[in-house]
XYZ file of C-alpha atoms in Angstrom:
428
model
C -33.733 46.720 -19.960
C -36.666 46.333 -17.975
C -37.598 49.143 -15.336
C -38.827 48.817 -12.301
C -40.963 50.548 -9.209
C -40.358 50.275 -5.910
C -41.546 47.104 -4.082
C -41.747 45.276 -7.801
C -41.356 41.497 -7.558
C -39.670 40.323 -10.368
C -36.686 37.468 -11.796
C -34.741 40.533 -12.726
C -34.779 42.198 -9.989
C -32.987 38.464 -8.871
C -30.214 39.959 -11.184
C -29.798 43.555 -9.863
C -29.759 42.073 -5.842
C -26.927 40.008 -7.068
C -24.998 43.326 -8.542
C -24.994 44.958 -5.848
C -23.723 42.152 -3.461
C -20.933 41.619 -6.367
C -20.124 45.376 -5.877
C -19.419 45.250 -1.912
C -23.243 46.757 -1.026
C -26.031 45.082 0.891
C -28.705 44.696 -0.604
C -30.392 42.173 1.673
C -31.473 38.342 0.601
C -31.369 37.599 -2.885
C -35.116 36.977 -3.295
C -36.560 39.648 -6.447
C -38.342 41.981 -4.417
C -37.258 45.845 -4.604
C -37.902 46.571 -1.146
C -36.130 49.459 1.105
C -32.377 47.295 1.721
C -32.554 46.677 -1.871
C -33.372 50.429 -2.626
C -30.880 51.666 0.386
C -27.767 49.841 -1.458
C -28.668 50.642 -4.845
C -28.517 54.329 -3.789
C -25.406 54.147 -2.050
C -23.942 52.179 -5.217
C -25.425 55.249 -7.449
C -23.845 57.911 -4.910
C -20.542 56.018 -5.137
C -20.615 57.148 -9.061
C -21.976 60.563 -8.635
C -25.533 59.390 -10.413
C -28.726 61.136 -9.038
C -31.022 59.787 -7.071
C -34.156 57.688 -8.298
C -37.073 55.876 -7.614
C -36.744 52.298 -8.314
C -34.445 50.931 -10.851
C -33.743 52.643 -14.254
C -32.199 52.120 -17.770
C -28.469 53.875 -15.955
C -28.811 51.924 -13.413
C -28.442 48.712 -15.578
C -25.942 50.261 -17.533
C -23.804 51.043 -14.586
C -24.177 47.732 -12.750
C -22.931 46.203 -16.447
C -19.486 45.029 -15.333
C -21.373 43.504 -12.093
C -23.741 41.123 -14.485
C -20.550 40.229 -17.059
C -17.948 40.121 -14.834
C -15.342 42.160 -16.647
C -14.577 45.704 -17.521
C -13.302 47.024 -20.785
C -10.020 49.297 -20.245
C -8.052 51.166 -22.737
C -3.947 50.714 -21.804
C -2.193 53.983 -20.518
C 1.141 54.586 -19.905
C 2.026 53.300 -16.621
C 0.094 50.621 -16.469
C 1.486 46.967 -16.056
C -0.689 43.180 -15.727
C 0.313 43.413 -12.183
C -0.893 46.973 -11.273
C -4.214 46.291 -13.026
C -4.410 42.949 -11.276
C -4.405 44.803 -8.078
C -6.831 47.541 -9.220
C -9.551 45.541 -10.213
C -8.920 42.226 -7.643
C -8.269 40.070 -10.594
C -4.769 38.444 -11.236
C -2.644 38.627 -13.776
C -3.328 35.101 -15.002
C -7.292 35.745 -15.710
C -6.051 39.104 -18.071
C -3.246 37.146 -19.903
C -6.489 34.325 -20.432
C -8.763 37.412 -21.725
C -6.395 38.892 -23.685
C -4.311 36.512 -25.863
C -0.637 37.618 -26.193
C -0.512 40.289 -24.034
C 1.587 38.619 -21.741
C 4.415 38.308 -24.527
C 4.061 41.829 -26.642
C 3.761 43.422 -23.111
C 0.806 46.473 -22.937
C 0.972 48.728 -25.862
C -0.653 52.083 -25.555
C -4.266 52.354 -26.869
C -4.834 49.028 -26.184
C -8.149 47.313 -25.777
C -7.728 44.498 -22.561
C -10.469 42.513 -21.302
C -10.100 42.712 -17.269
C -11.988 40.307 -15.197
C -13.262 41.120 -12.352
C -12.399 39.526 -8.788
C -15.680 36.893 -9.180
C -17.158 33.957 -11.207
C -19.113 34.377 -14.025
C -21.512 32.171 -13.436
C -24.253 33.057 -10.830
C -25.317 30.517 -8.405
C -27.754 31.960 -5.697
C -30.544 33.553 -8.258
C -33.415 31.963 -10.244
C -31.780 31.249 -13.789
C -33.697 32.694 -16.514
C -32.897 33.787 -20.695
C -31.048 36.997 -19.628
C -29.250 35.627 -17.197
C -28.285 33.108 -20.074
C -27.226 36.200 -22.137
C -25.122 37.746 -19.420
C -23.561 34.917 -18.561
C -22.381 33.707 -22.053
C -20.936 37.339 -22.384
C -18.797 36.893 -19.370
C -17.498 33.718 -20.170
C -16.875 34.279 -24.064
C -14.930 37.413 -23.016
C -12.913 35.753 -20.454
C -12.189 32.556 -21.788
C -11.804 33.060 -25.960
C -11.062 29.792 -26.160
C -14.905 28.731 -25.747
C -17.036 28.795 -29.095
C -20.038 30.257 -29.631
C -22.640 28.525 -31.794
C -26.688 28.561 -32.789
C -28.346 25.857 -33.569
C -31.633 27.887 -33.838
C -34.356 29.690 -32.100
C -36.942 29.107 -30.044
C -40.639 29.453 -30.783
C -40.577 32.969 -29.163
C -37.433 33.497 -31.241
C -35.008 33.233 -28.510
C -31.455 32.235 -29.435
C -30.788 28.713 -29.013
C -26.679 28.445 -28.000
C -24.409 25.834 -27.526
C -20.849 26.372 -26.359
C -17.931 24.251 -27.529
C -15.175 23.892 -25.597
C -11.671 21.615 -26.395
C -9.563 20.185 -29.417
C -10.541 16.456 -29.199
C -11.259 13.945 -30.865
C -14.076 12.406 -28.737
C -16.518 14.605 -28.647
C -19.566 14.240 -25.845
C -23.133 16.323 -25.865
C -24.440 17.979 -22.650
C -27.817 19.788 -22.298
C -29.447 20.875 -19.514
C -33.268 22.384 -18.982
C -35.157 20.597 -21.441
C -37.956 21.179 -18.957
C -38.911 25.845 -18.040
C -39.167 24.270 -14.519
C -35.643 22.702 -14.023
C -34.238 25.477 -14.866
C -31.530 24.777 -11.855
C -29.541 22.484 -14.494
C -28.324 25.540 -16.538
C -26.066 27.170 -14.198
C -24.857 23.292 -13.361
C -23.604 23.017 -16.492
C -22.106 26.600 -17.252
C -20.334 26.399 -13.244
C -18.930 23.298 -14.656
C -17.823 25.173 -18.439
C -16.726 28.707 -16.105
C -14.605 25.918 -13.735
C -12.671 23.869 -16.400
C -12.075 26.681 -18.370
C -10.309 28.772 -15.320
C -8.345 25.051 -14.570
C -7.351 24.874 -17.922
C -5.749 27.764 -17.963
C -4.271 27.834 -14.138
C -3.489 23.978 -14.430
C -5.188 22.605 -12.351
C -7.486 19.853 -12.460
C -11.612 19.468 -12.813
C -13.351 16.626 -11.359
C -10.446 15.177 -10.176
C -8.540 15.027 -13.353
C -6.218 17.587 -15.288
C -7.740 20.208 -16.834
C -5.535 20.572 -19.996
C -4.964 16.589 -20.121
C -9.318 16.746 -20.911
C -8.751 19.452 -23.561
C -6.607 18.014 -25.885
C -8.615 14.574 -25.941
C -12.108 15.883 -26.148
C -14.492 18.558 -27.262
C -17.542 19.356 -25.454
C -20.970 20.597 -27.235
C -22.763 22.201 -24.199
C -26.303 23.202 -24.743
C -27.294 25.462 -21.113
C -30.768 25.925 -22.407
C -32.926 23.920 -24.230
C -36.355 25.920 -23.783
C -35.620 29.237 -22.645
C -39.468 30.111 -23.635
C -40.509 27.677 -20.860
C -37.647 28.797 -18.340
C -39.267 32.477 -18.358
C -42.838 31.428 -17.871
C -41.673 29.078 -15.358
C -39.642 31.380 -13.433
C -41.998 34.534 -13.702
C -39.703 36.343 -16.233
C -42.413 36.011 -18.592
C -45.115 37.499 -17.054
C -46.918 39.963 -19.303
C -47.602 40.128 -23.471
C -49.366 38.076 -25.598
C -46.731 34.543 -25.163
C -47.506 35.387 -21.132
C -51.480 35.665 -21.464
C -51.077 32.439 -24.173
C -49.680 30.225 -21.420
C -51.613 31.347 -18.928
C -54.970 30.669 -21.128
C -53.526 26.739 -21.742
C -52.469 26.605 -18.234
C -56.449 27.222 -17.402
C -57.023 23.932 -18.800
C -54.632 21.829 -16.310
C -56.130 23.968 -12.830
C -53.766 20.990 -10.564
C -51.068 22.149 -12.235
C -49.452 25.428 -10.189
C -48.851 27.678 -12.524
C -46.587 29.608 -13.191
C -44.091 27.725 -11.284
C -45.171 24.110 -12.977
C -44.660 24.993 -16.590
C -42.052 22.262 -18.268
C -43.630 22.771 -21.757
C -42.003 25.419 -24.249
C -44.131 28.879 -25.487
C -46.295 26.720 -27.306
C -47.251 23.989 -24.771
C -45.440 21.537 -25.894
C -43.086 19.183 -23.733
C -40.080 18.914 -25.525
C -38.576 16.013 -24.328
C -41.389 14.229 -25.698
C -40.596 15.421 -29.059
C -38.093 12.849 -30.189
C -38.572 9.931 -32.844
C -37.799 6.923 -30.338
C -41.563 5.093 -30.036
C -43.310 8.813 -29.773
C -46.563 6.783 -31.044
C -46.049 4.487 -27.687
C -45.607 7.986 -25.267
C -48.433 9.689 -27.590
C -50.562 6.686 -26.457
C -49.367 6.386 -22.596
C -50.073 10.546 -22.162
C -53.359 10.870 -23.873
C -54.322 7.180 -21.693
C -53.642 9.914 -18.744
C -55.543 12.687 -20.032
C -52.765 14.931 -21.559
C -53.910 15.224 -24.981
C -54.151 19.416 -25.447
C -51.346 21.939 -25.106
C -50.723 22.850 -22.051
C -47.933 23.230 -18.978
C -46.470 19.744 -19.386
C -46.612 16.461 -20.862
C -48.092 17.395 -24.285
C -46.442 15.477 -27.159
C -47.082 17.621 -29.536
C -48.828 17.080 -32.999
C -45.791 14.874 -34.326
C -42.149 14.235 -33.752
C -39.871 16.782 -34.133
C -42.776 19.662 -34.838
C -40.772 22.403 -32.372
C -38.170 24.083 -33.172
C -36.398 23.556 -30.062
C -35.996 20.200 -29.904
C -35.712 19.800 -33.553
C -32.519 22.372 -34.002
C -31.338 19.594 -31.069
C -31.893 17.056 -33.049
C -30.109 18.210 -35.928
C -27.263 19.189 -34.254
C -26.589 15.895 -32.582
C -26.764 14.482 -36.059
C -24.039 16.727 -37.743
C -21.630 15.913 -34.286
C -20.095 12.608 -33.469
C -21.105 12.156 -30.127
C -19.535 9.373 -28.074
C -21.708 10.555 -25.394
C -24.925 12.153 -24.265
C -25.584 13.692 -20.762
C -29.335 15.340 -20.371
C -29.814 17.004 -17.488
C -33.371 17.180 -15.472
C -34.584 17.718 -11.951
C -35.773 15.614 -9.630
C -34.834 12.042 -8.047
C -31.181 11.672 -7.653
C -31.583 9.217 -10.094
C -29.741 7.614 -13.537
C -30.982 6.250 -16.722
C -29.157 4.646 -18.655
C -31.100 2.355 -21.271
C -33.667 2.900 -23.625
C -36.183 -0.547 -24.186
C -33.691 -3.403 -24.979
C -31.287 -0.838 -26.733
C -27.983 -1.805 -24.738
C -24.887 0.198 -26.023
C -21.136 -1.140 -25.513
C -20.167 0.272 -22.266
C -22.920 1.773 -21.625
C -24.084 0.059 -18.109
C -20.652 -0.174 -16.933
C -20.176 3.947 -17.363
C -23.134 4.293 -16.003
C -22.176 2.416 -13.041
C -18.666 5.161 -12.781
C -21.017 7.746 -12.618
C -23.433 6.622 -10.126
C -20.712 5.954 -8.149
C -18.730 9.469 -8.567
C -22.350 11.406 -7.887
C -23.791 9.173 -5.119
C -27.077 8.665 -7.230
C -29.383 5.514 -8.162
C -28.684 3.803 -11.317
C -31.770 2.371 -12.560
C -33.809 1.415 -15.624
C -36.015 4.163 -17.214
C -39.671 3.355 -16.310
C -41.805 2.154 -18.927
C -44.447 4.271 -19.137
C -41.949 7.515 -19.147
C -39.284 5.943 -21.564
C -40.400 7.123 -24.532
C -39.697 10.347 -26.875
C -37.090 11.739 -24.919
C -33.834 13.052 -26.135
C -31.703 9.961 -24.496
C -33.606 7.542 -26.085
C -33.485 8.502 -29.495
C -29.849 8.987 -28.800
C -29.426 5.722 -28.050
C -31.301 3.918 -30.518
C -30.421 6.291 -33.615
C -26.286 5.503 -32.453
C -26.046 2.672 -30.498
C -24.008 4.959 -27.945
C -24.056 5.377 -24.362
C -26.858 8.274 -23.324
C -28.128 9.373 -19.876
C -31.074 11.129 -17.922
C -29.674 12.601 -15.131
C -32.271 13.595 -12.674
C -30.782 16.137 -9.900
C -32.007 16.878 -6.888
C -34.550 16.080 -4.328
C -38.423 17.585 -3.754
C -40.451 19.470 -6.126
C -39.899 21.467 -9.022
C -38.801 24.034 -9.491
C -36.192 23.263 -6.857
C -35.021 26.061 -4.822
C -31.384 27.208 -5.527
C -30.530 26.802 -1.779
C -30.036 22.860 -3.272
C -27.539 23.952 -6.202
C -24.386 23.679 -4.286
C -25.304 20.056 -3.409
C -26.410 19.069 -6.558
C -23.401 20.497 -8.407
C -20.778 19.040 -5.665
C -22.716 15.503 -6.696
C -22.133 15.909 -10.723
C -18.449 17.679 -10.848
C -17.030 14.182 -11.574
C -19.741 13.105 -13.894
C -19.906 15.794 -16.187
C -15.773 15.793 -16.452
C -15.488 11.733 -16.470
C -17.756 12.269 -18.973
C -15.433 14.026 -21.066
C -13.691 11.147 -22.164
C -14.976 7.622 -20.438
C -16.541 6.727 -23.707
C -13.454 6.921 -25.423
C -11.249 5.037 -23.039
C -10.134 1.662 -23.955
């Protein structure tokens, strides 16, 4: 793990602010920079666990605030312990360590046992820029608490980053969600795990999500959840990525596009290419349309590449979707508060009338993709490759990136899309 120096500014640092607040210590606004509140509550946290004193953050400091970024602690079962006493130890209840630890509940706690304990918080982190490790951490959390979610790859990145997608149910309709396409709407990943971390926790306290039950959802569908499309372009975006030779390569294409804020207004992936330009529906016609505009090198955003399909990122997508049976596609961008729904004169059974549910369950437009930005994209070659509902959902109001003080907002808007979702296509 990364070290740091006092007064560092830094995405991680994000991560270690929101550790200590998880912990019960003050570290001061979430905002990355390792100033004296910061420093004051990490060395009361250290003093708590008899660990010397030191300047800035270190390798045992990361290692101690582990349980704080995963949200669970490993335990080994003693004699005298029971679900309920260890519910009460570590703030958790007994339900979330019977959901950790399958059949538990039933053999009761045999000595020497390995249990999963969650701690008294969500997984899922909602007040910090969202970035690749924060991705890691998270999916660690969640796979640990919930074993019911799968882990997959469909491939790597072009910096080599794992590209996951999480399945989650047992039925037979199966729908495809994917969030930051774009390194600067980054903001859509933690919509979509919040949404995984809160439907998992109703299916197992049965309860509903969205407005409908939880374990009624389960059985009929199975969800294929990609968080992160372009993790490369989330880093450089977010300022994770800020030193080494895929750092000083960005910043050398960025030089060409000097209106273009940089790092902050980075959509493209490590190689400077946008990815949601990258798919075989009429990526001549957006070829044409961006280089008309002046996009025609690599760079921050809007670069089509050299030919469909030609990065790995959106070509492990594209794969993927064609070895699932997808009754429906949700992509997930930022900004607009906005729905599309239709790709040229493509028009799927259903598909306006769904997308008519879901403006109405998120309060957002629904409206025709524009012309000169309906091409390549990941909805439209969904569409015209199955003749199946697929949306764009744009979240969010102002300029990317948009600041996390909008998430709660955005997320309250899409709880009811993303678990109508679930099964609308399927419905009679």
């Amino acid at each position: 793990m990364r070290e740091f120096l006092s007064g560092a500014r830094h995405p991680d640092i994000d991560l270690i602010q929101l550790c200590l607040m998880r912990a019960g210590y003050a570290p001061g606004a979430i905002d990355g920079v390792l100033g004296p509140r910061t420093e004051a509550a990490l060395g009361l946290f250290r003093a708590g666990r008899g660990m010397p004193s030191a300047p800035g953050v270190t390798a045992a400091d990361w290692r101690a605030l582990g349980p704080f970024l995963v949200g669970y602690v490993v335990r080994t079962a003693e004699a005298g312990d029971t679900l309920e006493l260890l519910a009460t130890r570590f703030r958790t209840t007994v339900t979330a360590i019977e959901a950790a630890n399958p059949g538990v509940g039933q053999e009761g706690l045999l000595l020497a046992r390995r249990l999963i304990i969650p701690l008294g918080f969500s997984v899922v982190p909602t007040e910090i820029r969202f970035t690749s490790l924060a991705l890691r951490y998270v999916l660690q959390g969640l796979l640990a608490r919930y074993p019911s979610i799968r882990r997959e790859s469909i491939g790597q990145s072009v910096a080599g980053c794992d590209l996951p997608v999480l399945c989650f149910g047992e039925g037979a309709i199966e729908v495809g969600y994917t969030a930051a396409h774009h390194g600067n709407e980054w903001i859509t990943a933690p919509v979509l795990l919040k949404f995984l971390e809160e439907y998992a926790r109703s299916c197992v306290e049965g309860g509903e999500i969205g407005g409908l039950d939880a374990a009624a959802l389960y059985a009929a569908s199975t969800l294929h959840l990609v968080p992160m499309v372009n993790p490369d372009g989330v880093d450089i975006a977010t300022g994770a990525r800020d030193s080494g030779a895929d750092f000083e390569y960005a910043s050398y294409l960025a030089e060409h596009y000097p209106h273009i804020p940089f790092p902050s207004g980075w959509k493209a992936n490590g190689r400077g290419v946008d990815l949601n330009l990258q798919y075989p529906a009429g990526w001549e016609k957006a070829k044409e349309i961006k280089f008309s505009e002046g996009v025609r090198l690599l760079g921050p955003r809007d670069y089509v590449g050299s030919a469909p399909l030609a990065e790995p990122e959106s070509r492990a997508f594209y794969e993927y979707t064609l070895s699932r049976d997808f009754s429906l596609t949700l992509s997930y961008h930022s900004q607009g508060e906005v729905i599309y729904w239709q790709y040229l004169d493509y028009l799927p059974a259903k598909s306006r009338e769904i997308g008519e549910v879901f403006s109405t369950l998120s309060g957002y437009a629904l409206e025709e993709t524009p012309y000169e930005s309906g091409h390549a994209g990941y909805k439209d070659w969904f569409i015209q490759q199955f003749d199946r509902p697929g949306y764009t959902i744009e979240v969010g109001l102002g300029e990317n990136p948009l600041p996390i003080s909008q998430f709660d907002a955005i997320y309250a808007s899409q709880v009811g899309v993303l678990a109508a979702g679930l099964i609308i296509a399927g419905s009679p």
